[in-house]
């Protein structure tokens, strides 16, 4: 067990009808002039934005709004939000949406605290943030966990770079989580979100320098819960209980809980996917599903004991039962157990209509594009990333090729 810090300052308001509390929550945390930030027209057509504005009006709060955030949120929209917030004296950000909207609001919040600096410098890692304007969040999709995390990912659409920045400064003051807000999501978005939740836990689980047994048990339980309810939602999208389970798993997977006491998070799959997302604008969770099996097979021998534990405890691999369900004369080797665990993850992804390689994702990078993604990952990571196995340039390129 390693030393760790665990910091989760976000107040959670969970359940049906909780959007009505938005105004009072903003006031509780000092907001007086609010920027409502959201994505597409669905938030308006559903009446959600009107409900949010009504709550703010009842609390006597000024508000302006800015929609148009897209998946893999664009830097240009961040700049637009910065200018609108400055013009209207905004002192509180209220994103209404999923990870993309919350991440975009975090970037705006950083920029407003340091109005004379270019916020992209943070994501380009040429300086560190000194502060952030406060923000809350109204969550409409279970996926990124940004409502309780220290992370934000922005895409510079001019350069094709998708970059993340992490700081406790940007953690939301509160998060309103009503599972009913996710009921109308398309299946592809819901299932991509389920993969993202799984991956946020897996990135913390496959580490090379020690782990805490209690944290492992929490992580394993969370992953099994996600797989169970992802299948239920794939078959029955209107199941409220499944939506609620997934929404809470969403937050717990990325608030740091599933990494307490481990020897350093991995997040190589995320970094590899960021380059795919920046180049091809793929849905993040689906991109992770497409890259993870290749990453897993590539690093498995360097972290074999963790893959064996994962296979047994999460994917229910029995060393005495073969892939065809027949009883074996002798137990499988550790390597065989690990490989079966990876195969069962692929089976799970297919069971919820998620891809397991780039072609299934719908992209086929050229030789030049593979090298460009590799170069981008090298720049973004400083040349090394990972804990299960530390990846360098040749490793990153090899995994991209495997994932074709």
PDB file of N, CA and C in Angstrom, residues 36-40 42-54 65 96:
ATOM      1  N   UNK A  36     -24.822  29.616 -17.923  1.00  0.00           N
ATOM      2  CA  UNK A  36     -25.337  28.271 -18.159  1.00  0.00           C
ATOM      3  C   UNK A  36     -24.699  27.768 -19.448  1.00  0.00           C
ATOM      4  N   UNK A  37     -23.996  26.675 -19.362  1.00  0.00           N
ATOM      5  CA  UNK A  37     -23.244  26.132 -20.500  1.00  0.00           C
ATOM      6  C   UNK A  37     -23.822  24.762 -20.843  1.00  0.00           C
ATOM      7  N   UNK A  38     -24.089  24.523 -22.116  1.00  0.00           N
ATOM      8  CA  UNK A  38     -24.699  23.239 -22.485  1.00  0.00           C
ATOM      9  C   UNK A  38     -24.290  22.846 -23.903  1.00  0.00           C
ATOM     10  N   UNK A  39     -24.809  21.708 -24.356  1.00  0.00           N
ATOM     11  CA  UNK A  39     -24.412  21.163 -25.649  1.00  0.00           C
ATOM     12  C   UNK A  39     -25.410  21.454 -26.743  1.00  0.00           C
ATOM     13  N   UNK A  40     -26.165  20.420 -27.154  1.00  0.00           N
ATOM     14  CA  UNK A  40     -27.052  20.550 -28.302  1.00  0.00           C
ATOM     15  C   UNK A  40     -28.451  21.034 -27.963  1.00  0.00           C
ATOM     16  N   UNK A  42     -31.102  19.382 -27.749  1.00  0.00           N
ATOM     17  CA  UNK A  42     -31.930  18.478 -26.948  1.00  0.00           C
ATOM     18  C   UNK A  42     -32.147  19.010 -25.537  1.00  0.00           C
ATOM     19  N   UNK A  43     -31.159  19.705 -25.005  1.00  0.00           N
ATOM     20  CA  UNK A  43     -31.300  20.264 -23.651  1.00  0.00           C
ATOM     21  C   UNK A  43     -32.374  21.346 -23.611  1.00  0.00           C
ATOM     22  N   UNK A  44     -32.573  22.023 -24.741  1.00  0.00           N
ATOM     23  CA  UNK A  44     -33.620  23.041 -24.827  1.00  0.00           C
ATOM     24  C   UNK A  44     -34.973  22.388 -25.087  1.00  0.00           C
ATOM     25  N   UNK A  45     -35.007  21.493 -26.079  1.00  0.00           N
ATOM     26  CA  UNK A  45     -36.269  20.853 -26.468  1.00  0.00           C
ATOM     27  C   UNK A  45     -36.876  20.042 -25.331  1.00  0.00           C
ATOM     28  N   UNK A  46     -36.035  19.449 -24.507  1.00  0.00           N
ATOM     29  CA  UNK A  46     -36.537  18.640 -23.396  1.00  0.00           C
ATOM     30  C   UNK A  46     -37.116  19.484 -22.274  1.00  0.00           C
ATOM     31  N   UNK A  47     -36.836  20.779 -22.302  1.00  0.00           N
ATOM     32  CA  UNK A  47     -37.289  21.676 -21.248  1.00  0.00           C
ATOM     33  C   UNK A  47     -36.308  21.802 -20.093  1.00  0.00           C
ATOM     34  N   UNK A  48     -35.174  21.104 -20.185  1.00  0.00           N
ATOM     35  CA  UNK A  48     -34.213  21.113 -19.080  1.00  0.00           C
ATOM     36  C   UNK A  48     -33.624  22.502 -18.854  1.00  0.00           C
ATOM     37  N   UNK A  49     -33.225  23.179 -19.916  1.00  0.00           N
ATOM     38  CA  UNK A  49     -32.629  24.506 -19.752  1.00  0.00           C
ATOM     39  C   UNK A  49     -33.646  25.476 -19.149  1.00  0.00           C
ATOM     40  N   UNK A  50     -34.900  25.362 -19.562  1.00  0.00           N
ATOM     41  CA  UNK A  50     -35.949  26.205 -18.965  1.00  0.00           C
ATOM     42  C   UNK A  50     -36.095  25.917 -17.470  1.00  0.00           C
ATOM     43  N   UNK A  51     -35.996  24.640 -17.094  1.00  0.00           N
ATOM     44  CA  UNK A  51     -36.079  24.285 -15.676  1.00  0.00           C
ATOM     45  C   UNK A  51     -34.918  24.880 -14.886  1.00  0.00           C
ATOM     46  N   UNK A  52     -33.747  24.852 -15.494  1.00  0.00           N
ATOM     47  CA  UNK A  52     -32.565  25.416 -14.830  1.00  0.00           C
ATOM     48  C   UNK A  52     -32.735  26.925 -14.668  1.00  0.00           C
ATOM     49  N   UNK A  53     -33.164  27.593 -15.735  1.00  0.00           N
ATOM     50  CA  UNK A  53     -33.348  29.042 -15.671  1.00  0.00           C
ATOM     51  C   UNK A  53     -34.428  29.425 -14.654  1.00  0.00           C
ATOM     52  N   UNK A  54     -35.480  28.622 -14.576  1.00  0.00           N
ATOM     53  CA  UNK A  54     -36.537  28.881 -13.600  1.00  0.00           C
ATOM     54  C   UNK A  54     -35.988  28.817 -12.173  1.00  0.00           C
ATOM     55  N   UNK A  65     -26.608  32.323 -21.198  1.00  0.00           N
ATOM     56  CA  UNK A  65     -26.408  30.938 -21.600  1.00  0.00           C
ATOM     57  C   UNK A  65     -25.578  30.830 -22.875  1.00  0.00           C
ATOM     58  N   UNK A  96     -24.492  22.201 -17.985  1.00  0.00           N
ATOM     59  CA  UNK A  96     -25.629  21.277 -17.988  1.00  0.00           C
ATOM     60  C   UNK A  96     -25.369  20.270 -19.098  1.00  0.00           C
TER      61      UNK A  96
END
